Coordinates of C-alpha atoms and ligand atoms in Angstrom, one line a residue:
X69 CA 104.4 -8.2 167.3
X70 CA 103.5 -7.2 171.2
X71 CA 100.3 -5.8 171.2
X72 CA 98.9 -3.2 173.0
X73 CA 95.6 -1.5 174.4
X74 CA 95.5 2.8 174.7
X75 CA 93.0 3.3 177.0
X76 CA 92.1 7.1 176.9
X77 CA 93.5 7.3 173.9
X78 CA 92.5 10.9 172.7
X79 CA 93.8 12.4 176.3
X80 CA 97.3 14.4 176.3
X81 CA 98.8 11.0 177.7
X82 CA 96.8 9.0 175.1
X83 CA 98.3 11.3 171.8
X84 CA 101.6 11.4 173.1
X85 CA 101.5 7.6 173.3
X86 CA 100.2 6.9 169.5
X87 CA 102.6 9.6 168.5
X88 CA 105.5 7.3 169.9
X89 CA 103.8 4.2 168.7
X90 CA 103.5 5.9 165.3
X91 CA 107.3 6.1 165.7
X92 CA 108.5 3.2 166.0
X93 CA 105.6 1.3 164.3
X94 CA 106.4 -1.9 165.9
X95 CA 103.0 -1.8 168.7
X96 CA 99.7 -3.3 167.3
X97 CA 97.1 -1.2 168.4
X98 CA 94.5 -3.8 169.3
X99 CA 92.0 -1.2 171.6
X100 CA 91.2 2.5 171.7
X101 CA 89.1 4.5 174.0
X102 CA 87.8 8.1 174.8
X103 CA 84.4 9.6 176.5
X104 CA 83.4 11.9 173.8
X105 CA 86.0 13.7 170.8
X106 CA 84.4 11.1 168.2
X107 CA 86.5 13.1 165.5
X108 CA 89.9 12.6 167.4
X109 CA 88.8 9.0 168.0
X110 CA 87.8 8.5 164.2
X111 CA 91.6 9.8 162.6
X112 CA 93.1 7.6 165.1
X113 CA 91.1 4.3 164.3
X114 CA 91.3 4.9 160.7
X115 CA 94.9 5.0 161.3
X116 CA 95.8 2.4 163.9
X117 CA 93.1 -0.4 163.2
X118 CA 92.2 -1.0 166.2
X119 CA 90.0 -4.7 167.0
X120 CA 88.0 -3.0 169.8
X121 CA 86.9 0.8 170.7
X122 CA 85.2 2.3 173.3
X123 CA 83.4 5.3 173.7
X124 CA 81.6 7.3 177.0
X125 CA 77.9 6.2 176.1
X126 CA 75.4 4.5 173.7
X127 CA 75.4 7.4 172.0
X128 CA 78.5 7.9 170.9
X129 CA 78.6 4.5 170.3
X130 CA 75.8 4.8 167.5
X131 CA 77.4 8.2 166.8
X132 CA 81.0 6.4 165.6
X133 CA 79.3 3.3 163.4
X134 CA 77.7 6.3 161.4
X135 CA 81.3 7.9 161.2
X136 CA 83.1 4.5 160.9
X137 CA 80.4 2.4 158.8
X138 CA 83.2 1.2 156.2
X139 CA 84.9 -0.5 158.6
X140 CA 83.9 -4.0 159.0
X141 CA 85.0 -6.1 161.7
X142 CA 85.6 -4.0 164.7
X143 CA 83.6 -3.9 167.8
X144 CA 82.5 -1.1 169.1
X145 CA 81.6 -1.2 173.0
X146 CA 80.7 2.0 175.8
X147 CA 80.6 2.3 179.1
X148 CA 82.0 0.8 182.0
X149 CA 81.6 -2.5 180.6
X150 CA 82.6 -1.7 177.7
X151 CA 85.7 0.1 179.4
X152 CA 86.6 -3.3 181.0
X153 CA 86.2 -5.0 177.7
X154 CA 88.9 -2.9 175.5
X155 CA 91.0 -3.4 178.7
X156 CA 90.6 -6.8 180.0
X157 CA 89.0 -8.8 176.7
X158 CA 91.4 -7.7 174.0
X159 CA 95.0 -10.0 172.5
X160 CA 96.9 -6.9 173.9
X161 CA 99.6 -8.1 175.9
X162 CA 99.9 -4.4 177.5
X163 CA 97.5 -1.6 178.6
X164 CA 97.8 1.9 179.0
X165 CA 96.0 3.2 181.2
X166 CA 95.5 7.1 180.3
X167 CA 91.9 7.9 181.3
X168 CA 91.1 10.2 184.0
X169 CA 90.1 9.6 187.4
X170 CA 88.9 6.6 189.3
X171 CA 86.8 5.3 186.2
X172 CA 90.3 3.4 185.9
X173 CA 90.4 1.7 188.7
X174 CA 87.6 -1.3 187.6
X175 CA 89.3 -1.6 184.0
X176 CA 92.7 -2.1 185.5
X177 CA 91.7 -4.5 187.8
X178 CA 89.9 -6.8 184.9
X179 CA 93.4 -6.1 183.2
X180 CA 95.8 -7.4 185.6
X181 CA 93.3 -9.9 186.4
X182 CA 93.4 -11.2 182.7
X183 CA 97.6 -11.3 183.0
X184 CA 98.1 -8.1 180.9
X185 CA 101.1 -5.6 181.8
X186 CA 100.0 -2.1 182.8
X187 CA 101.3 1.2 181.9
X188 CA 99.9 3.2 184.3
X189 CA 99.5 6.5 184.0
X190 CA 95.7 6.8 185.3
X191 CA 97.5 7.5 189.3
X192 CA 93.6 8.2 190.7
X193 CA 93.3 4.5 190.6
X194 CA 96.9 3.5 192.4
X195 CA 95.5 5.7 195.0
X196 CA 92.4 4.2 195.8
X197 CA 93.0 0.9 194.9
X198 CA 96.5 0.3 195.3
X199 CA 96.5 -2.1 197.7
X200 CA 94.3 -4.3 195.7
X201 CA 96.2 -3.8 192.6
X202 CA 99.6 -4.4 193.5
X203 CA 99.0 -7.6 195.3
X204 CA 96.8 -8.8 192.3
X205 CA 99.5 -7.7 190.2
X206 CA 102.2 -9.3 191.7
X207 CA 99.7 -12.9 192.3
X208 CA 99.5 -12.5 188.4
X209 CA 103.0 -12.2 187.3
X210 CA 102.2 -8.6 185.3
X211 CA 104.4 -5.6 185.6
X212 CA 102.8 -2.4 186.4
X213 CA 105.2 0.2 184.4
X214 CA 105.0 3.7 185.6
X215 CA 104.0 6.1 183.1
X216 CA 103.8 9.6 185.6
X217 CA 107.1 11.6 184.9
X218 CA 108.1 11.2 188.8
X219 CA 107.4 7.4 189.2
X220 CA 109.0 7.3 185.7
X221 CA 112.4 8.4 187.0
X222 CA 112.1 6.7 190.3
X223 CA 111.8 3.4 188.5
X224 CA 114.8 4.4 186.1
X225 CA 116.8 5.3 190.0
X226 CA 116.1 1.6 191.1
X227 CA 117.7 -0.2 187.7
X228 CA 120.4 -2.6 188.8
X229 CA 119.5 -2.0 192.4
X230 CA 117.5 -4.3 192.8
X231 CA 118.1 -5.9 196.4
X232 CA 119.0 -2.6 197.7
X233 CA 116.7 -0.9 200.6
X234 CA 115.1 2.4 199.4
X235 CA 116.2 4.7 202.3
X236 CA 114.3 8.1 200.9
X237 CA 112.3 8.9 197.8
X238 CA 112.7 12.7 196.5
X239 CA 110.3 13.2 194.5
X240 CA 110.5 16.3 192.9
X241 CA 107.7 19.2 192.1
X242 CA 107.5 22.1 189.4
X243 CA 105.4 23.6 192.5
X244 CA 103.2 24.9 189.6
X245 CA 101.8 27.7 188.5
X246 CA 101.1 29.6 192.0
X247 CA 104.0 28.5 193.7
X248 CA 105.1 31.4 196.0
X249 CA 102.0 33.2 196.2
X250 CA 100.1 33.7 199.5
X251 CA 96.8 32.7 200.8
X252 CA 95.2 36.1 200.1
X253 CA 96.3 36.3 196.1
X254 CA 95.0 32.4 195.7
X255 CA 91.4 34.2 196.9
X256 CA 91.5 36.1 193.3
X257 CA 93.2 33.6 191.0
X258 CA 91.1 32.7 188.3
X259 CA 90.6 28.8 186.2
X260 CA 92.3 30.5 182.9
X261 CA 95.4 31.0 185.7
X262 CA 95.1 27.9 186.9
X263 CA 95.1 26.3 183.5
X264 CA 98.9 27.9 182.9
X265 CA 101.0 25.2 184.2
X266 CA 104.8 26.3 184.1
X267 CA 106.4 23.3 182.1
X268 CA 104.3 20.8 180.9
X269 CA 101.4 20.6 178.5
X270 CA 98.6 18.2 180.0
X271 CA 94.8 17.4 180.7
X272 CA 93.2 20.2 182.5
X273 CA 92.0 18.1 185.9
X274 CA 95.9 17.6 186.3
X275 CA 96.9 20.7 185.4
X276 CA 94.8 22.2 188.0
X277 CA 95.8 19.4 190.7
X278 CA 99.3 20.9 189.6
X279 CA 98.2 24.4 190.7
X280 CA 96.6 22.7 194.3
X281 CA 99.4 20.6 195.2
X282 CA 96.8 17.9 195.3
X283 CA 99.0 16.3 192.5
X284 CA 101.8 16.1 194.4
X285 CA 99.8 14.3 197.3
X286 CA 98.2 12.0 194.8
X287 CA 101.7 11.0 193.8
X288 CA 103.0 10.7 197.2
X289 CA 100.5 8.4 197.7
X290 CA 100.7 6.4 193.8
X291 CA 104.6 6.2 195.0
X292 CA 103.7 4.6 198.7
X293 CA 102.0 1.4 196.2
X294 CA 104.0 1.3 193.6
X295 CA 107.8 1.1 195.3
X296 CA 106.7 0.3 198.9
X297 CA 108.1 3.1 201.0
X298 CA 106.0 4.5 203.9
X299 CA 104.8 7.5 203.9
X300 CA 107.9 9.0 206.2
X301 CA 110.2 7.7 203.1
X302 CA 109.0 10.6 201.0
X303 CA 110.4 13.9 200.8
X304 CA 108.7 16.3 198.2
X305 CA 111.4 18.8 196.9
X306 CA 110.4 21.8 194.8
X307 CA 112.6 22.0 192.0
X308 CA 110.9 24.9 189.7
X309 CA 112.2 24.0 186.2
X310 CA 111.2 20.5 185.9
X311 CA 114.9 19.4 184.9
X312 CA 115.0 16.9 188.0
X313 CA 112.7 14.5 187.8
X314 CA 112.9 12.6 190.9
X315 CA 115.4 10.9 193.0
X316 CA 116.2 7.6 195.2
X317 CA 118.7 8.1 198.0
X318 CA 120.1 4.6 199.3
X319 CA 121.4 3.4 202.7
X320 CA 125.2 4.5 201.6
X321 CA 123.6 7.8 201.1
X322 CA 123.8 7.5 197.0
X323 CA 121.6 9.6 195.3
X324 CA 120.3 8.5 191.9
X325 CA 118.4 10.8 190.1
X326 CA 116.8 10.9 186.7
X327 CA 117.3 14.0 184.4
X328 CA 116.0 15.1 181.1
X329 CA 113.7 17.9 179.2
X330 CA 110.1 17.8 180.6
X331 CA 108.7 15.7 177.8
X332 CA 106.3 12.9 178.6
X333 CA 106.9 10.9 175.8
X334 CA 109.9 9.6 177.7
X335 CA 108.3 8.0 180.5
X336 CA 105.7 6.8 177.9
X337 CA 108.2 5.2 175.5
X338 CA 110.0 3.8 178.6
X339 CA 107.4 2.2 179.7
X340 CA 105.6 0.6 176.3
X341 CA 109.3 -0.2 175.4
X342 CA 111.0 -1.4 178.9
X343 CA 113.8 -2.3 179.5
X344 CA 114.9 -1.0 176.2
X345 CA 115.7 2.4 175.7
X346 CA 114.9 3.6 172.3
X347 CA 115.8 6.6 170.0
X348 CA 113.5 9.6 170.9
X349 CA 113.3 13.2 169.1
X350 CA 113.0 16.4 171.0
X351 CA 115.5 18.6 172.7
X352 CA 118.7 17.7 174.8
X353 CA 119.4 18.8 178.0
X354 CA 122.4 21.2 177.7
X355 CA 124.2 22.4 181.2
X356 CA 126.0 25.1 179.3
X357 CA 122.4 26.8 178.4
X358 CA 121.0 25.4 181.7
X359 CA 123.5 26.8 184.3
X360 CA 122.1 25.9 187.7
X361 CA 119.0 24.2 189.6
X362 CA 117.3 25.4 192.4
X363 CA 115.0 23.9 195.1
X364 CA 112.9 24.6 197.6
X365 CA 110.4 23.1 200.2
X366 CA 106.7 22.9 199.3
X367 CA 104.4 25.4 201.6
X368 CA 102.5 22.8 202.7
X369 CA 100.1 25.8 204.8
X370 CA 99.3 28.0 202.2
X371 CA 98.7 24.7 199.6
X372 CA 97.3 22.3 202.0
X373 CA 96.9 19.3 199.0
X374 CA 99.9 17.6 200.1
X375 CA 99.2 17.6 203.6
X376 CA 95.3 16.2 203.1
X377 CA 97.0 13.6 201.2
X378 CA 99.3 12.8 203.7
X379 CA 96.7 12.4 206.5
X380 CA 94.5 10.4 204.0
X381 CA 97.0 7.9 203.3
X382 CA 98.5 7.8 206.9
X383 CA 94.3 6.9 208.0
X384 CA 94.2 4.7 205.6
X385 CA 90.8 2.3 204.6
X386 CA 88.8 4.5 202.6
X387 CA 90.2 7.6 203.6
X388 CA 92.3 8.2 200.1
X389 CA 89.0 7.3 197.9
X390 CA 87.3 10.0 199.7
X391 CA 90.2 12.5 199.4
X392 CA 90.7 11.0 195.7
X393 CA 87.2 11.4 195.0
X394 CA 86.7 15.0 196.7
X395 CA 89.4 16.2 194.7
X396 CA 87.7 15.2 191.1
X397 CA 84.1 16.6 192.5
X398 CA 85.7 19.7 193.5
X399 CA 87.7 20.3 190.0
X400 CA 85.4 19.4 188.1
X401 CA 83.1 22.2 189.4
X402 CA 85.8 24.3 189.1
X403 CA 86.4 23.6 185.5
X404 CA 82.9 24.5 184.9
X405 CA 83.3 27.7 187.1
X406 CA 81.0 27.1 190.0
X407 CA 83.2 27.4 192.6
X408 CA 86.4 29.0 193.2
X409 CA 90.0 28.1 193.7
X410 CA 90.4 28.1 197.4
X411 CA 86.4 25.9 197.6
X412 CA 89.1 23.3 195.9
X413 CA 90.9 22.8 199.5
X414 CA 87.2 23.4 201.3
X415 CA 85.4 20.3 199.5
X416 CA 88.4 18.0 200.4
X417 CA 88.2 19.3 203.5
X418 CA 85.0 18.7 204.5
X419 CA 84.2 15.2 203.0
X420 CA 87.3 14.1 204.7
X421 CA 85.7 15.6 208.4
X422 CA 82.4 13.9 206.9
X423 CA 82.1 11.5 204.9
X424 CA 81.5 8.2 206.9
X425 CA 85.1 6.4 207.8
X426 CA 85.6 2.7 207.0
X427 CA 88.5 0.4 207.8
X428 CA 87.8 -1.7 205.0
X429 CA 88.4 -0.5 201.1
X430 CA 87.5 -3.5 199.1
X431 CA 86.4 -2.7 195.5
X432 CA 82.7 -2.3 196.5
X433 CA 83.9 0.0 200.0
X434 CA 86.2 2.2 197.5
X435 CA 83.1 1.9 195.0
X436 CA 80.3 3.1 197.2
X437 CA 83.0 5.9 199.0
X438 CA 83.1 7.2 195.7
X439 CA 78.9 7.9 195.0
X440 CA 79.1 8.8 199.4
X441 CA 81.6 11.2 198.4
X442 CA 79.7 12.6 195.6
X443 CA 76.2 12.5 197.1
X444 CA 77.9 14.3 200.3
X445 CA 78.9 17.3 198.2
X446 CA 76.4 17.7 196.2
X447 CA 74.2 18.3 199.4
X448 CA 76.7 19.6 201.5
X449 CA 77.2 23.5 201.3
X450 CA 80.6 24.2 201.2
X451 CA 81.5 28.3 200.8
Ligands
LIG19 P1 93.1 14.1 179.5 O1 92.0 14.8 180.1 O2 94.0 14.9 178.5 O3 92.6 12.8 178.7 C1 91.7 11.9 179.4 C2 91.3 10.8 178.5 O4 90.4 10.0 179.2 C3 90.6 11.2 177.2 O5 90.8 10.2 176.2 C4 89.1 11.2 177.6 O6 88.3 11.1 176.5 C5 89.1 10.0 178.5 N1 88.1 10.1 179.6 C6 87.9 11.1 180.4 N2 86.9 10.8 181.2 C7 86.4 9.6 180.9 C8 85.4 8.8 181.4 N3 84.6 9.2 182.4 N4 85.3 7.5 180.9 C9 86.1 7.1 179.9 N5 87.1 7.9 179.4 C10 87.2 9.1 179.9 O7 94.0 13.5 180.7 P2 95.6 13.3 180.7 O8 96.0 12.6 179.5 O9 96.2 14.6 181.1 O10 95.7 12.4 182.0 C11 95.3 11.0 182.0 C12 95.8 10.4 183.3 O11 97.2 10.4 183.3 C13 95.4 11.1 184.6 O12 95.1 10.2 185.6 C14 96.6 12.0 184.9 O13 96.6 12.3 186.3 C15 97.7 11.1 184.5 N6 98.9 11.8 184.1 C16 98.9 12.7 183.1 C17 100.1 13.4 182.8 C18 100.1 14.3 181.6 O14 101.2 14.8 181.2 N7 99.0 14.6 180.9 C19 101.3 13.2 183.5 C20 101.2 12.2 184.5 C21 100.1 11.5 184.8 P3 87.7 12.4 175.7 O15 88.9 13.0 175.1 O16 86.8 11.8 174.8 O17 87.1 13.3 176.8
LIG20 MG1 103.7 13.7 187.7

């Protein structure tokens, strides 16, 4: 039986995952993990077994073997070592990597590094790290499986081309929840608006990277690592209803596309199941019901996350980590309702103009870029 390990496993990736798992009940569960929802985290080890789990803090730790006592036998670990340990010390053969933000990056690396395939949904790490991962990846033989809906299709779009030069990534965008509105009406929208994402159900730090368009520029970048295009090879196209999921145009101008109902537990069984495709519930696409599908272009002025990703990537060295790591400063304040929507853009903006510059993003450069970012705005007043 493969094996595998669900990091973040009480996340909206994380569920969805054990729900297909549950399916098909042919996946040993041999590692769970989550920061803090001990009751989540309890039903799911009761029901999957799992050798190894690990939780934010000591804690929690203590907190679970009081919750857990009549399990004998499994470990129970926190922490960022503990974190590398569920990922990198396990008998999984695969990892999913569903936590949020660049606490994924050193986990993955200790994965990849101990020959384990990665489903990678966790795309804060691609873009900070991905030039250390997919070399390392590729040294070690391990397949990193995209788990993001986008990535997700453009991996289906290269099947059986393999040997055939990617001419143009379109990768596709709901636009999200403000798409259309101008600079003045984003000064009043609130977090609760933010938080109302047009077609998909997920965590809220995406949801509201959705609403920025820093999402988009995270996954312009995630798709620079993970299929080798430039940055020039990508063209974002709005496509409102989600139906479109991205598309690869070859040299003989071919364009491959992926469709389907915005459900993630496709990409997710794709990848924990690839090549195979397996049976999945849920609605069908129907054209008769569907009609047409529009497009549009993204307003990079008015939703400047696409653009600050652009530049980040195109300067390169630690440039993304501070653009990365602004981004999850800057929501996170705003989930808590400190700053307001627009401060998103004005954070980024500044630790980009600010935060010292180096060529070099080893681990410990994208590492200590992450704490300079941090430290930066927590000083740095931003209005
Ligand atoms: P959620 O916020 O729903 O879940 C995050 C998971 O990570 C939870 O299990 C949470 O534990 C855990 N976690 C959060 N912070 C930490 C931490 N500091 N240390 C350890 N564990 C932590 O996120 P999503 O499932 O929405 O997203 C996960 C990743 O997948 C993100 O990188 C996102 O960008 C990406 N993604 C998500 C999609 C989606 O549809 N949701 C689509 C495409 C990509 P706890 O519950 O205890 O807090
Ligand atoms: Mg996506």
């Amino acid at each position: 039986m493969r094996k595998i390990a669900v990091l973040g496993s009480t996340g909206s990736i994380g569920t969805q995952a054990l729900s297909v798992i549950r399916e098909h009940g042919d996946l040993q569960v041999e590692a769970l993990t989550c920061r803090g929802n001990l009751s989540l985290l309890e039903e799911q080890i009761r029901e999957f077994r799992p050798k190894t789990v690990c939780v934010g803090d000591e804690k929690a730790a203590m907190e679970l073997k009081g919750r857990i006592g009549d399990l004998s036998g499994m470990k129970i670990c926190f922490g960022r070592e503990g974190l590398i340990e569920a990922a990198a010390e396990t008998d999984a053969d695969l990892v999913l990597t569903a936590i949020v933000g660049m606490v994924g990056v050193e986990p993955t690396i200790h994965a990849i590094e101990a020959g384990k395939d990665i489903a990678l949904a966790n795309k804060e790490t691609l873009v900070t790290a991905g030039h250390i991962i997919m070399p390392l990846a590729k040294e070690k033989g391990v397949k990193i499986l995209p788990v993001d809906s986008e990535h997700s299709a453009i991996f289906q779009c290269l099947q059986g081309n393999e040997g055939n030069r990617i001419k143009k990534i379109l990768l596709t965008a709901s636009g999200g929840p403000f798409f259309g509105k101008t600079r003045k009406e984003l000064e009043r929208v609130t977090l609760e608006d933010a938080l109302k994402h047009p077609n998909w159900s997920m965590g809220k730090k995406i949801t509201v990277d959705s609403s920025t368009m820093v999402n988009k520029g995270l996954e312009v970048l995630e798709a620079t690592h993970l299929f080798g295009v430039t940055l020039r090879e990508i063209q974002v196209v709005i496509q409102p209803k989600s139906i479109i999921h991205s598309m690869v145009e070859y040299e003989d101008g071919a364009v491959m596309a992926q469709l389907g109902t915005p459900d993630m537990r496709l990409p997710i069984q794709y990848a924990l199941y690839y090549p195979a495709r397996l049976s999945l519930s849920g609605d069908r696409l129907d054209f008769r019901v569907l009609k047409e599908i529009t497009f549009d272009e993204p307003d990079e002025e008015t939703f400047p996350g696409l653009s600050f990703a652009r530049e980040a990537g195109e300067k390169g060295g630690n440039m993304p980590t501070i653009f990365n790591a602004a981004n999850e400063y800057a929501v996170g304040r705003f989930l808590e309702g400190r700053i307001s929507f627009l401060q998103i853009y004005e954070m980024i903006r500044s630790a980009m103009d600010n935060v010292p510059f180096k060529n070099e993003a080893a681990l410990n450069d994208i590492l200590e870029t992450e704490q300079e970012t941090y430290e930066y705005l927590r000083n740095a007043k931003v209005s």
